[in-house]
Short mmCIF file of C-alpha atoms in Angstrom, two decimals:
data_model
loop_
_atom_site.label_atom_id
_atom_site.label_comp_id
_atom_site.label_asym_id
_atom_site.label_seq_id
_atom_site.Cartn_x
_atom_site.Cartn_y
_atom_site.Cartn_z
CA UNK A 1450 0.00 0.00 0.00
CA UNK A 1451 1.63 3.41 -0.94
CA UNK A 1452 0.44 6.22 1.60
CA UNK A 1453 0.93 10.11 0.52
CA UNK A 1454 1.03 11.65 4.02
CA UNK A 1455 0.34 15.96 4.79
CA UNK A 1456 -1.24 18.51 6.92
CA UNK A 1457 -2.26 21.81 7.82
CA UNK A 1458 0.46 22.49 10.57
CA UNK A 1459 3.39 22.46 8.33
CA UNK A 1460 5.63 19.46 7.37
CA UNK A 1461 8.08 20.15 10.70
CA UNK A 1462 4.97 19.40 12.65
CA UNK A 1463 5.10 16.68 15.26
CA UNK A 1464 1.71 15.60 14.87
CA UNK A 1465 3.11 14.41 11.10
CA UNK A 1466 6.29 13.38 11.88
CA UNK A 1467 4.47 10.61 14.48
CA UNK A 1468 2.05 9.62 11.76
CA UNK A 1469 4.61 9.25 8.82
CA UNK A 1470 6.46 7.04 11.36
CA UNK A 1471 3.75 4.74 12.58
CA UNK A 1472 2.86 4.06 8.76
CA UNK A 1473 5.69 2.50 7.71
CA UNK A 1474 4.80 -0.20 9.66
CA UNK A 1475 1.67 -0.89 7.03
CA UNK A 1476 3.33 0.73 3.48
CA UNK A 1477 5.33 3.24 1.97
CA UNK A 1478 4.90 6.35 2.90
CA UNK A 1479 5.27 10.04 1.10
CA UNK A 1480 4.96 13.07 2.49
CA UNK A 1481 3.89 16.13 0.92
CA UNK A 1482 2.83 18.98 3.07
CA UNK A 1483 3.22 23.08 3.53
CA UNK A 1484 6.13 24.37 4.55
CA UNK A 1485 4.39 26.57 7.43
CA UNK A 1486 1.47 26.24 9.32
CA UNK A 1487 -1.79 26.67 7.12
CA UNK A 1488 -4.78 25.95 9.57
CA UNK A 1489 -8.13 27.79 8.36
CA UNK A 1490 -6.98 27.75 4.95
CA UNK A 1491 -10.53 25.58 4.07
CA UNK A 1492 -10.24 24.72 0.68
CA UNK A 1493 -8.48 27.07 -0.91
CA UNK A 1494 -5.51 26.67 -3.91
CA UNK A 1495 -3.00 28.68 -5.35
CA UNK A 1496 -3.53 30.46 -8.54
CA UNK A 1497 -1.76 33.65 -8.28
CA UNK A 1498 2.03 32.55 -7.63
CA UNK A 1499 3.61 29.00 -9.14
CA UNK A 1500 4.24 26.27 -6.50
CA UNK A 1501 7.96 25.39 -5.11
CA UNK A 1502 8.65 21.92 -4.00
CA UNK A 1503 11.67 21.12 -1.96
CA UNK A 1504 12.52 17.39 -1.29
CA UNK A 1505 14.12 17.45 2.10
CA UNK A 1506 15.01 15.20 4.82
CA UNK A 1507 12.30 13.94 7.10
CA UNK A 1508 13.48 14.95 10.62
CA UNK A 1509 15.92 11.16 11.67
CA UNK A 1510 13.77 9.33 8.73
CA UNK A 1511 14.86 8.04 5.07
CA UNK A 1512 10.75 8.73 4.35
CA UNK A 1513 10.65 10.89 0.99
CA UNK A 1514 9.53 14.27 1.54
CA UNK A 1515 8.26 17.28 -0.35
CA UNK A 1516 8.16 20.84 0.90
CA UNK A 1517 5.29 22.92 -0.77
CA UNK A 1518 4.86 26.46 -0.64
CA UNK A 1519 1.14 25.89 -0.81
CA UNK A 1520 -1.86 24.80 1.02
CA UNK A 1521 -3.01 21.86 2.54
CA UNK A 1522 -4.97 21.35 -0.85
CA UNK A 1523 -2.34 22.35 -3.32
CA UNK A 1524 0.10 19.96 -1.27
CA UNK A 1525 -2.15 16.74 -2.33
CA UNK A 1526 -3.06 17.95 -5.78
CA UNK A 1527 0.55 18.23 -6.76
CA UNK A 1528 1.61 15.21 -5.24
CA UNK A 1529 -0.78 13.25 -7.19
CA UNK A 1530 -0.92 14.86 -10.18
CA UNK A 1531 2.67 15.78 -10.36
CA UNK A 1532 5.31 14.36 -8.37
CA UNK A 1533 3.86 11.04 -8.05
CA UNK A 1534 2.34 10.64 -11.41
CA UNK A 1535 3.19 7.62 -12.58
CA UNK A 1536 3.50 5.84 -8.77
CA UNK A 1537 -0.59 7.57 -7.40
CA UNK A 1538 -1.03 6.55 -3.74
CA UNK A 1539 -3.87 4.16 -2.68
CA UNK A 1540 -4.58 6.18 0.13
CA UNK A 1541 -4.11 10.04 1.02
CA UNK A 1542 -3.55 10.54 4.80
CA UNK A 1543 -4.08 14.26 6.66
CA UNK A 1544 -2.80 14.90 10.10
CA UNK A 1545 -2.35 14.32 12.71
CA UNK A 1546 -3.76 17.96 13.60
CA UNK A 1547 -3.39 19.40 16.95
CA UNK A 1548 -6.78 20.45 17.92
CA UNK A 1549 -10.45 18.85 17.11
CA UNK A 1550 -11.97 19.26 13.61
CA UNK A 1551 -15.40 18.80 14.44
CA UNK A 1552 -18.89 19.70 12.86
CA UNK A 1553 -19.29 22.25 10.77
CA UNK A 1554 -15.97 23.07 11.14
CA UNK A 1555 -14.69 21.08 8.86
CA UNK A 1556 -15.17 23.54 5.91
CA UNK A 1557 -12.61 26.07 7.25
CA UNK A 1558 -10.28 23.09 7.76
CA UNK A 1559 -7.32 23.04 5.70
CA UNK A 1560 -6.39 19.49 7.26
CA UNK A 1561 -9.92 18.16 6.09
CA UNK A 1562 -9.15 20.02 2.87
CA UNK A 1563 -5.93 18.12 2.20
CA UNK A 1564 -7.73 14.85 2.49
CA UNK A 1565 -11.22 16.02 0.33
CA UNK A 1566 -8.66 16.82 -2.16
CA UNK A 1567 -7.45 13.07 -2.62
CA UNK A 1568 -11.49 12.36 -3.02
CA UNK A 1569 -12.05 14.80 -5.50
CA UNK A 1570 -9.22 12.47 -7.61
CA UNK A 1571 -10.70 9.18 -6.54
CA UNK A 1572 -8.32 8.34 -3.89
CA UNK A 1573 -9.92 7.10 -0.37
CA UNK A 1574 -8.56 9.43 2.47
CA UNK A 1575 -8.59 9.84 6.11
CA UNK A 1576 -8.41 13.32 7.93
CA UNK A 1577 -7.03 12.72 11.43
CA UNK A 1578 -7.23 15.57 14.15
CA UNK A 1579 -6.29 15.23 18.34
CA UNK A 1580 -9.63 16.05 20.40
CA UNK A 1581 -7.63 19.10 22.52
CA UNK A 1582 -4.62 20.89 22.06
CA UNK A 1583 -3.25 19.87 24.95
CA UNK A 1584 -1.50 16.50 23.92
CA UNK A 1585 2.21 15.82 24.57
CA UNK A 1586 2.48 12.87 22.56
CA UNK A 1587 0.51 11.46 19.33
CA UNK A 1588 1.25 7.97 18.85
CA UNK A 1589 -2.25 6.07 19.90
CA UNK A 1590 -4.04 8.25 17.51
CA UNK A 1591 -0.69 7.09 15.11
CA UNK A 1592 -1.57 3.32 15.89
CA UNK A 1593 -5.36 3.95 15.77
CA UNK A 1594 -4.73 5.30 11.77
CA UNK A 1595 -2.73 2.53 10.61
CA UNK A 1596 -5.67 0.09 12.18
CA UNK A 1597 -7.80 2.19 9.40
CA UNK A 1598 -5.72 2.34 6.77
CA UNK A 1599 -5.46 -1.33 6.52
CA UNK A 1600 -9.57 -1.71 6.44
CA UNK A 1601 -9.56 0.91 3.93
CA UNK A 1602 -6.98 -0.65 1.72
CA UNK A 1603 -8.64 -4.08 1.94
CA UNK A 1604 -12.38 -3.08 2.07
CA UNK A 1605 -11.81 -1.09 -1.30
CA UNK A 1606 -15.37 0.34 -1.47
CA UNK A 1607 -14.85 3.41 -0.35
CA UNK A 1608 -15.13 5.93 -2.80
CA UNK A 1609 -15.64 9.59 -2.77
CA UNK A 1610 -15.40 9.30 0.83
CA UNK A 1611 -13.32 11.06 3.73
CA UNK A 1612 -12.66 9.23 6.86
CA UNK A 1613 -12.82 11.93 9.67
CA UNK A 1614 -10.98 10.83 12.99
CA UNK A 1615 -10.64 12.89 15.86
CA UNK A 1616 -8.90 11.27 18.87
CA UNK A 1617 -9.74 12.36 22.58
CA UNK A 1618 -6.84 13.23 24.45
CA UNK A 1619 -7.92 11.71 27.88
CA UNK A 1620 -5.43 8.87 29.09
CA UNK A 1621 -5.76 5.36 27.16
CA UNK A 1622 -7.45 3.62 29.90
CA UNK A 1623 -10.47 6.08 30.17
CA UNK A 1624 -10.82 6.15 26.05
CA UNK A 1625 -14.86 3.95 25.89
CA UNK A 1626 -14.34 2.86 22.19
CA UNK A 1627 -15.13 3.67 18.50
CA UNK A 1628 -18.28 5.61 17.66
CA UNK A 1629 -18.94 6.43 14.10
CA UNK A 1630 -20.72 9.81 14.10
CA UNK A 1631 -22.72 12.21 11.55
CA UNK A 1632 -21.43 16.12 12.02
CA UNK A 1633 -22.54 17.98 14.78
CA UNK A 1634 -23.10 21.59 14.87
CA UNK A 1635 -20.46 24.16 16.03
CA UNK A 1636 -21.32 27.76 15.88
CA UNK A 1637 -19.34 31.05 17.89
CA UNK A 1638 -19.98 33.61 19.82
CA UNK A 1639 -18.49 36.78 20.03
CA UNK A 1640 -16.49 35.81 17.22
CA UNK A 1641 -14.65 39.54 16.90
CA UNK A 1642 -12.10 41.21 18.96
CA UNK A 1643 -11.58 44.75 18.05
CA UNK A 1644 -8.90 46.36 19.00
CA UNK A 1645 -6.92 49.92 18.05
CA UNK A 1646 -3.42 50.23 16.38
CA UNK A 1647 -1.08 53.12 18.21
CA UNK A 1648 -2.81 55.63 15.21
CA UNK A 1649 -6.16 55.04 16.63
CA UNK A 1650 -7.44 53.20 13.40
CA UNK A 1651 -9.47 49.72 14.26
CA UNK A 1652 -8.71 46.19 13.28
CA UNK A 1653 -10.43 43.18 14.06
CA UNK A 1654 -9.05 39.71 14.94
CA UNK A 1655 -11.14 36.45 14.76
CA UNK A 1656 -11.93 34.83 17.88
CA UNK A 1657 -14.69 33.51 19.66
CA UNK A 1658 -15.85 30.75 21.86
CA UNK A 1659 -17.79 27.71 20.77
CA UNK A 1660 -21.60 28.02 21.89
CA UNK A 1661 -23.15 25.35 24.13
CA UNK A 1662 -25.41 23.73 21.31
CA UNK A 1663 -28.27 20.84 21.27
CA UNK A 1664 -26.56 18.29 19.51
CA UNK A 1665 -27.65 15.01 17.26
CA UNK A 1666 -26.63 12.54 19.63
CA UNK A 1667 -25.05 10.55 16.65
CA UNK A 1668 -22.75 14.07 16.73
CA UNK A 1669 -18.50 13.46 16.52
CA UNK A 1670 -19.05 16.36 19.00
CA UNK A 1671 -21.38 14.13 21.42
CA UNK A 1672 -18.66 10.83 21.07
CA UNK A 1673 -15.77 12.97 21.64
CA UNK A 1674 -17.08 14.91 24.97
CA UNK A 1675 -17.69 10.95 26.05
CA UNK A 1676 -14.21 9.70 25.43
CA UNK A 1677 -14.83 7.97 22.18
CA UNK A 1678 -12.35 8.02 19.04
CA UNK A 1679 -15.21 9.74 16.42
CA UNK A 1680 -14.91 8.34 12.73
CA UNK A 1681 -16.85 10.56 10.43
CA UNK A 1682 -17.74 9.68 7.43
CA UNK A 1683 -17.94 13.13 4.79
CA UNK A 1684 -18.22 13.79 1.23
CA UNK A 1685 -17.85 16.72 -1.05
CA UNK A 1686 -21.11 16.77 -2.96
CA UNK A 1687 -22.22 19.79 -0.96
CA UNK A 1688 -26.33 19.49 -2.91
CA UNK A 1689 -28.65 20.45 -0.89
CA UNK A 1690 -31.65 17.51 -1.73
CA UNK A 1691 -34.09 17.93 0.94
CA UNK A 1692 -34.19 21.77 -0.24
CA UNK A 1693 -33.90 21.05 -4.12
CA UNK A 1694 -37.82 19.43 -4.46
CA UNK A 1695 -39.17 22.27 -2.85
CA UNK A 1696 -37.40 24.91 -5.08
CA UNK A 1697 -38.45 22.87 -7.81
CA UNK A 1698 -42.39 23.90 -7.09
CA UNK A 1699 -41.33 27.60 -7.50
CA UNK A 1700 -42.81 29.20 -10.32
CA UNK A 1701 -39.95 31.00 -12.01
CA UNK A 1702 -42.20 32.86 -14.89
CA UNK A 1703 -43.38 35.29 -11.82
CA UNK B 1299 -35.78 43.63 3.50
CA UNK B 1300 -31.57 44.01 4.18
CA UNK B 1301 -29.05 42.58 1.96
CA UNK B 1302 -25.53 42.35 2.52
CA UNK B 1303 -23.51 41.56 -0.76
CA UNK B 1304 -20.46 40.33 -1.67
CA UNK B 1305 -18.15 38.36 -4.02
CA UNK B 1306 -14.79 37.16 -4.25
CA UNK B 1307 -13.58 39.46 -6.89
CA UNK B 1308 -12.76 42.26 -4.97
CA UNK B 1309 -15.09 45.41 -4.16
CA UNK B 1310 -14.08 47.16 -7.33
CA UNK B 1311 -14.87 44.58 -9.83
CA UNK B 1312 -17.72 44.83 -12.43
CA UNK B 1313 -20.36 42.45 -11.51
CA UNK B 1314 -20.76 43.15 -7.79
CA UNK B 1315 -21.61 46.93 -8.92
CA UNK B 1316 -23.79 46.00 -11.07
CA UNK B 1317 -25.19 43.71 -8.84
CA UNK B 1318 -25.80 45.86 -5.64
CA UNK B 1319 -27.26 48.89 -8.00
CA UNK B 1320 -29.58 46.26 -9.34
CA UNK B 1321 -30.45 45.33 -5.83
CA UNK B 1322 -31.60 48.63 -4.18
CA UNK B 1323 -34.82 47.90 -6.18
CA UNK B 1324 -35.63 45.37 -3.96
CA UNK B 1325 -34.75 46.18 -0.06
CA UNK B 1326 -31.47 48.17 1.21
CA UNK B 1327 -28.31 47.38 0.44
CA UNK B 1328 -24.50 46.76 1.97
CA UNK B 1329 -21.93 45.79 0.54
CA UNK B 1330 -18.67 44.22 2.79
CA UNK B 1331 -15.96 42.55 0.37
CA UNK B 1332 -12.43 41.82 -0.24
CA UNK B 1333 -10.30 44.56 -1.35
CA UNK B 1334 -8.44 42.28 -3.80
CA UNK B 1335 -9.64 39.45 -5.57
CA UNK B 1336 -9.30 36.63 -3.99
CA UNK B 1337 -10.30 34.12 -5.95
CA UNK B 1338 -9.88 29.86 -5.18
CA UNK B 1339 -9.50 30.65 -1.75
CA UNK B 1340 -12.19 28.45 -0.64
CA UNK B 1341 -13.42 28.65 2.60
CA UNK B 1342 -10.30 30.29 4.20
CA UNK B 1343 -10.42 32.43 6.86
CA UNK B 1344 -7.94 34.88 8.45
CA UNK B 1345 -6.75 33.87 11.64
CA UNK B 1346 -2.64 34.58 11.20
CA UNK B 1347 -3.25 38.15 10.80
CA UNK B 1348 -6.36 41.17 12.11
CA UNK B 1349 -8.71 42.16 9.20
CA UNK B 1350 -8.77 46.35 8.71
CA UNK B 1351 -12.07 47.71 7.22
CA UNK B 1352 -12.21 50.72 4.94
CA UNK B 1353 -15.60 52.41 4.55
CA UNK B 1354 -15.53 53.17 1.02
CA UNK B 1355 -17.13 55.29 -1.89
CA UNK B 1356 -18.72 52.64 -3.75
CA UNK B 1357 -18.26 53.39 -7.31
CA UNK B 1358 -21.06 56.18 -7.89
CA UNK B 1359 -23.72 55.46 -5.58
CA UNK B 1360 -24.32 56.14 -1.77
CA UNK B 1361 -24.58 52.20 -1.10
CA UNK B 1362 -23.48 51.07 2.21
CA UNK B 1363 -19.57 49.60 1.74
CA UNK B 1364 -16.90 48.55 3.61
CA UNK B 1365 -13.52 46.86 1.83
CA UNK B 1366 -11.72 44.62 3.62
CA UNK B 1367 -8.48 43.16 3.10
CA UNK B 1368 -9.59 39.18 4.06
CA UNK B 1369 -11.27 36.50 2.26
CA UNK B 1370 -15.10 36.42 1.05
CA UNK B 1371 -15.68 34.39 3.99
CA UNK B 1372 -13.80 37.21 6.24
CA UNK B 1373 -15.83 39.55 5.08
CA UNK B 1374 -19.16 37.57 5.68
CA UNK B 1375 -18.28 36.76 9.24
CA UNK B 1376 -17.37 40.50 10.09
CA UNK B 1377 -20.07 41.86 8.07
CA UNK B 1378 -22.92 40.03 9.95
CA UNK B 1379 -20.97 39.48 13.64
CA UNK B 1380 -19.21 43.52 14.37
CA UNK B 1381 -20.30 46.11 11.12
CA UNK B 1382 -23.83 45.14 10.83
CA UNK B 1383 -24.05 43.62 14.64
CA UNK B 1384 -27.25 45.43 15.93
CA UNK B 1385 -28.97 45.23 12.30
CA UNK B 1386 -28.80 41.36 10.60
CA UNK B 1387 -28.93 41.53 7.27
CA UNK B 1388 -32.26 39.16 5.67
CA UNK B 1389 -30.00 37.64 2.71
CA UNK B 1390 -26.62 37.53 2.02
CA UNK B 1391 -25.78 37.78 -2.31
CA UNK B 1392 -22.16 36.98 -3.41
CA UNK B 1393 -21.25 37.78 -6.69
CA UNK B 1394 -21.79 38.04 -9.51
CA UNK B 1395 -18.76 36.42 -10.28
CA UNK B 1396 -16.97 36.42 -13.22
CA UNK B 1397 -16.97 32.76 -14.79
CA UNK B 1398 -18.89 29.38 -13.78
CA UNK B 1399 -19.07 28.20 -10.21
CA UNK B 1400 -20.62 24.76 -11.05
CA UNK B 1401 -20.19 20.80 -10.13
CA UNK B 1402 -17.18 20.08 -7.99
CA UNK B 1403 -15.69 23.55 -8.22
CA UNK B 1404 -18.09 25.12 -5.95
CA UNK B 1405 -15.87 23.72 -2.59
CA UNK B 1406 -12.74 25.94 -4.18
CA UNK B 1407 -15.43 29.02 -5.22
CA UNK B 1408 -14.54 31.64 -2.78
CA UNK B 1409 -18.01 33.57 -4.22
CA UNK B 1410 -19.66 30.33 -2.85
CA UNK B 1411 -17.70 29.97 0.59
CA UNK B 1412 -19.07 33.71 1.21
CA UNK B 1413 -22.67 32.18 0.85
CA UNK B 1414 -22.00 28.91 2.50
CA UNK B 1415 -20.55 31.80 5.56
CA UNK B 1416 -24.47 32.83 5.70
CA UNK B 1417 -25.78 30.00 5.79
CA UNK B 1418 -23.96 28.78 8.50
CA UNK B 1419 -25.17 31.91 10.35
CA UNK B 1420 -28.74 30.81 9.72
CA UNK B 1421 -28.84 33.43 7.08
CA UNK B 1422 -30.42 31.94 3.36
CA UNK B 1423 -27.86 32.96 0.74
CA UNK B 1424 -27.60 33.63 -3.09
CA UNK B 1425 -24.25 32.69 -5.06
CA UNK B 1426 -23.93 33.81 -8.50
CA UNK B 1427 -21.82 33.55 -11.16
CA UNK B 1428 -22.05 33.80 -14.96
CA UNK B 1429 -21.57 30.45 -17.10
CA UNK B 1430 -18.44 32.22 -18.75
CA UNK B 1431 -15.73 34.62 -18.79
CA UNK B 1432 -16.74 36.03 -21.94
CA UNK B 1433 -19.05 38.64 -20.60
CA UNK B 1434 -19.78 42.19 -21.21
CA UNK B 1435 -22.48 42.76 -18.96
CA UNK B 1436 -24.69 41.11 -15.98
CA UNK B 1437 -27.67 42.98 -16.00
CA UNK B 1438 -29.56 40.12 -16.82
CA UNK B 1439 -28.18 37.88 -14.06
CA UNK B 1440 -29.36 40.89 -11.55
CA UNK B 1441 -32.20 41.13 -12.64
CA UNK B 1442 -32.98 37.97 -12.31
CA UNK B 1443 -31.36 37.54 -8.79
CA UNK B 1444 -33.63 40.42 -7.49
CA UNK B 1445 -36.73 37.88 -8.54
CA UNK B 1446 -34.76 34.96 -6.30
CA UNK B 1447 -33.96 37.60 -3.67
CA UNK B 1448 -37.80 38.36 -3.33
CA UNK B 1449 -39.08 34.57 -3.42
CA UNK B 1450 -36.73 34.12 -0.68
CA UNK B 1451 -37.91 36.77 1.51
CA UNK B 1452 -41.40 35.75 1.30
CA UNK B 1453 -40.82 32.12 1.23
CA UNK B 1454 -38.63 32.34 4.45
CA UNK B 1455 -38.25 28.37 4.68
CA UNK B 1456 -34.91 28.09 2.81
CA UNK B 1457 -32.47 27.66 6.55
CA UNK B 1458 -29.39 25.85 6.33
CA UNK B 1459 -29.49 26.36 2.25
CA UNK B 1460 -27.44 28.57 -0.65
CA UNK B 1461 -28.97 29.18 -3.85
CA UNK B 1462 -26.32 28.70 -6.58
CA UNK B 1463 -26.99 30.30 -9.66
CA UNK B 1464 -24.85 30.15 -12.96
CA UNK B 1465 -26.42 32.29 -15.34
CA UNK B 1466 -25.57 31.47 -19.42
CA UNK B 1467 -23.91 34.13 -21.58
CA UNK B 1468 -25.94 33.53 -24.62
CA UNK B 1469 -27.81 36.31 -25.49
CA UNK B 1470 -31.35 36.94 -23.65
CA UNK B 1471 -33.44 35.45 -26.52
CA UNK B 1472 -31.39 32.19 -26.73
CA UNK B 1473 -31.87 31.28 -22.60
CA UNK B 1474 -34.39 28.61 -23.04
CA UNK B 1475 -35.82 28.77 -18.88
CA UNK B 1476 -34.97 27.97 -15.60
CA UNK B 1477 -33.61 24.31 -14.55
CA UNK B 1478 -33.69 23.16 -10.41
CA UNK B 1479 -30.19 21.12 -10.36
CA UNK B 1480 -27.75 19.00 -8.86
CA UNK B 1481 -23.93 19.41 -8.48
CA UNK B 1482 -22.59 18.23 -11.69
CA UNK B 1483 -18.74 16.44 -11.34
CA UNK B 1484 -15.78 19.01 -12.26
CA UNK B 1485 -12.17 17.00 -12.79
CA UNK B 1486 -9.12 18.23 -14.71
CA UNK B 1487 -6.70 16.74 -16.43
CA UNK B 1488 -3.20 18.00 -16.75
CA UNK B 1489 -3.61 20.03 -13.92
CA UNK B 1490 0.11 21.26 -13.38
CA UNK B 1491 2.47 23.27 -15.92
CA UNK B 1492 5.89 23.15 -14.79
CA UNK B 1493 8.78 25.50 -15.97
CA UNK B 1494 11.82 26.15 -14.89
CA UNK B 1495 13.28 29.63 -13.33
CA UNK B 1496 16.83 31.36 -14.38
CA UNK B 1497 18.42 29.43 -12.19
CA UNK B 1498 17.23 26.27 -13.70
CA UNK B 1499 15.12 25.37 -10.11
CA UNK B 1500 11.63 24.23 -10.98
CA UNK B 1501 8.49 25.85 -10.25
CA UNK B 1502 4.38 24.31 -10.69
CA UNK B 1503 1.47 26.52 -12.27
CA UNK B 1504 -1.80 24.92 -11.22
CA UNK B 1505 -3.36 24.61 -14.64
CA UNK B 1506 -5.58 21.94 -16.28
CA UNK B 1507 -8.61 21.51 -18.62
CA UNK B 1508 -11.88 20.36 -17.79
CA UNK B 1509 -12.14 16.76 -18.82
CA UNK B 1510 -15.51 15.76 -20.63
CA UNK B 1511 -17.30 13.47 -17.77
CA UNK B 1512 -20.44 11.67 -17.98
CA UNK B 1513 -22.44 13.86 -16.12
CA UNK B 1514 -26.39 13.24 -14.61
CA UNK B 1515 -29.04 15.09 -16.78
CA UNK B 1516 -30.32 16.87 -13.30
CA UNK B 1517 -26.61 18.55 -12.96
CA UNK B 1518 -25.72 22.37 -13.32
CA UNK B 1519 -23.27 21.41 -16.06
CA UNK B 1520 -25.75 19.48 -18.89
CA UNK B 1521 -28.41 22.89 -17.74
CA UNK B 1522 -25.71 25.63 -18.61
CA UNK B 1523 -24.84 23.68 -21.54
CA UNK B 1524 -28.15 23.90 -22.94
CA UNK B 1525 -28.76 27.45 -22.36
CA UNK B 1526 -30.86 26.89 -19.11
CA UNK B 1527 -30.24 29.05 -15.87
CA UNK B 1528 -29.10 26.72 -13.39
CA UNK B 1529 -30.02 26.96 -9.47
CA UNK B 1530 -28.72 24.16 -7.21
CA UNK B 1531 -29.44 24.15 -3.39
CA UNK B 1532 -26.48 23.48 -1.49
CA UNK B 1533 -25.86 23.17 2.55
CA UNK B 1534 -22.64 22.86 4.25
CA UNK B 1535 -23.38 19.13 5.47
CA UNK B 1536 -20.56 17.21 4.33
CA UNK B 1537 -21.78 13.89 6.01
CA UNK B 1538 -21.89 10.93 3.65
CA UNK B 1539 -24.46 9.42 4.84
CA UNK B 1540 -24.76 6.07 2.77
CA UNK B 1541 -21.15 5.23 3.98
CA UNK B 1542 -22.14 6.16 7.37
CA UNK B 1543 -24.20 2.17 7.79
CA UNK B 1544 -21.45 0.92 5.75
CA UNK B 1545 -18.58 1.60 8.25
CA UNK B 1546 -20.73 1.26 11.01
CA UNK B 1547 -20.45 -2.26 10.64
CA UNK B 1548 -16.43 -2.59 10.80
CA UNK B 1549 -15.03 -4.47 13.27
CA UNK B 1550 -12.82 -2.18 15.47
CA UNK B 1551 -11.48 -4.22 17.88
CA UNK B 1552 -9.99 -6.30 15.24
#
């Protein structure tokens, strides 16, 4: 099985590093990934400057390694399409991220993004993401995604689909189990700080905290507060089909 | 009724003027956009630097306007949360942008993520764009979204959904109706252009042409094609539901 690995925290990430390592125990691994941090980036790619890739060496690893100037979703596209044309992966791999991505959060997620990506182009991926930020060490999550990528690579009828993990971070004895979830809902309050520069003009920084919402108790949101490793499965065909019969019945002449 | 508007090809381009003029037939208008285009940024947002807001002269009207140097999303998100705080807009409209945003594309479409923004804030939204780049003028797609605008207002049971619109650039007598549609499936093939700078190091243009799918007859691609004006519901749901039972039944303790 040939795994193309990358993230949204930069390529000298640990959260990568600890993921590329654990999956040579199940194939060969690539990595391709930004060469800074790109969180929030959602889905965006580069059109206004060309791409640089720099093969470099993989912290104490032999794993080949790409550099990318780009985002999370320029990363995969050029691996695929470019780099590893004539040698495609069987499985794209995003992560691991430090901090949840959860509900509708996903769509500002550039580590999600990475891993839609490989969908788009037919390739079964897995998005991986810690439940807090406060982890010192990644490797259960690491072990969990090779467990994954195995019944990914042998199920084989997975298509167009995204395998959203995020891990909790409590200790290993007090994880419950596996839940596989449908997207909860995450929405923020007081989402702007403004502040004033030393000219007295105003700018604004994003912020906000997370509002105490009813969730589906299916949610990834619900399984993670309870200590369980959510697996999401997501798609990109973003249709709207409970919505599209009743628009249907409008009369468009009027 | 109070519409904000706004696109992703920057505050000075062509089609959002034309656009919000259109729209002070219907209700009152503000516009909040980028101050650059910012195309394919998906749904980025700015959390690595503040966002600074310039209320601007917008072209030659007294509209409402505020540039802002973040993406279509940013300016969503500010728009509705700190400018227009105390007075919610009723509909957000982003575009009209210049060129298709249909099938697959729409997740990289930052004129969509700027819609999909709205919608997330329980506020129905409008994306358009026209079916081509070879346009001289969008008074026809206005005119047409000031009809949607208006069915949507008095409808008032569109939550959680974006109305995507690609309008064709035939000529008025040649648009045959109105077609209800699905996302149609956008790939590319050679999708990178390579060259090589001075000093003989290589750099990747993302590139590529639209390969010729099989696409369903429902989808936004087969109704521009034929001439039709093409509005697909979308939501921000990414679940994949009919995987969901399918990995529910994996075996992880194995």
């Amino acid at each position: 099985m040939r795994i193309l690995i990358s993230n949204d925290d930069g390529i000298f990430a640990e959260g990568i590093y600890i993921l590329a390592k654990a999956l040579q125990s199940v194939g060969e691994v690539i990595v391709a990934a930004p060469h800074t941090e790109r969180s929030a980036t959602g889905h965006a790619i580069t059109i206004h400057h060309p791409l640089r890739v720099d093969k470099i060496k993989f912290f104490d690893t032999s794993i080949e390694a790409y550099s990318i100037n780009g985002t999370p979703a320029d990363c995969v596209k050029l691996a695929i399409e470019a780099l590893l044309k004539d040698r495609k992966p069987d499985i794209v791999i995003s992560g691991i991220n430090n901090g949840p991505n959860l509900g509708t959060d996903v769509i500002y997620s550039g580590t999600v993004s990475a891993a839609v990506e490989a969908a788009i182009m037919d390739i079964t991926s897995i998005a991986v993401s810690m439940g807090s930020t406060e982890i010192t060490q990644y490797e259960d999550a690491a072990q969990f995604v090779c467990k994954i990528a195995e019944k990914i690579f042998y199920h084989q009828d997975l298509k167009d689909t995204i395998v959203n993990i995020n891990y909790p971070t409590c200790s290993k004895e007090e994880i419950k189990g596996v839940k596989v979830t449908t997207l909860g809902v995450r929405k923020y309050e007081n989402s702007f700080v403004e502040r004033k520069d030393p000219r007295g003009n105003s700018y604004f920084w994003i912020s906000g905290t997370v509002m105490d919402l009813q969730q589906n108790q299916n949610s990834d949101i619900i399984a993670l507060q309870n200590n369980y490793i959510s697996i999401t499965p997501i798609h990109f065909d973003l249709t709207h089909f409970k919505t599209f019969e009743k628009i249907k019945e409008w009369d468009f002449q009027g």
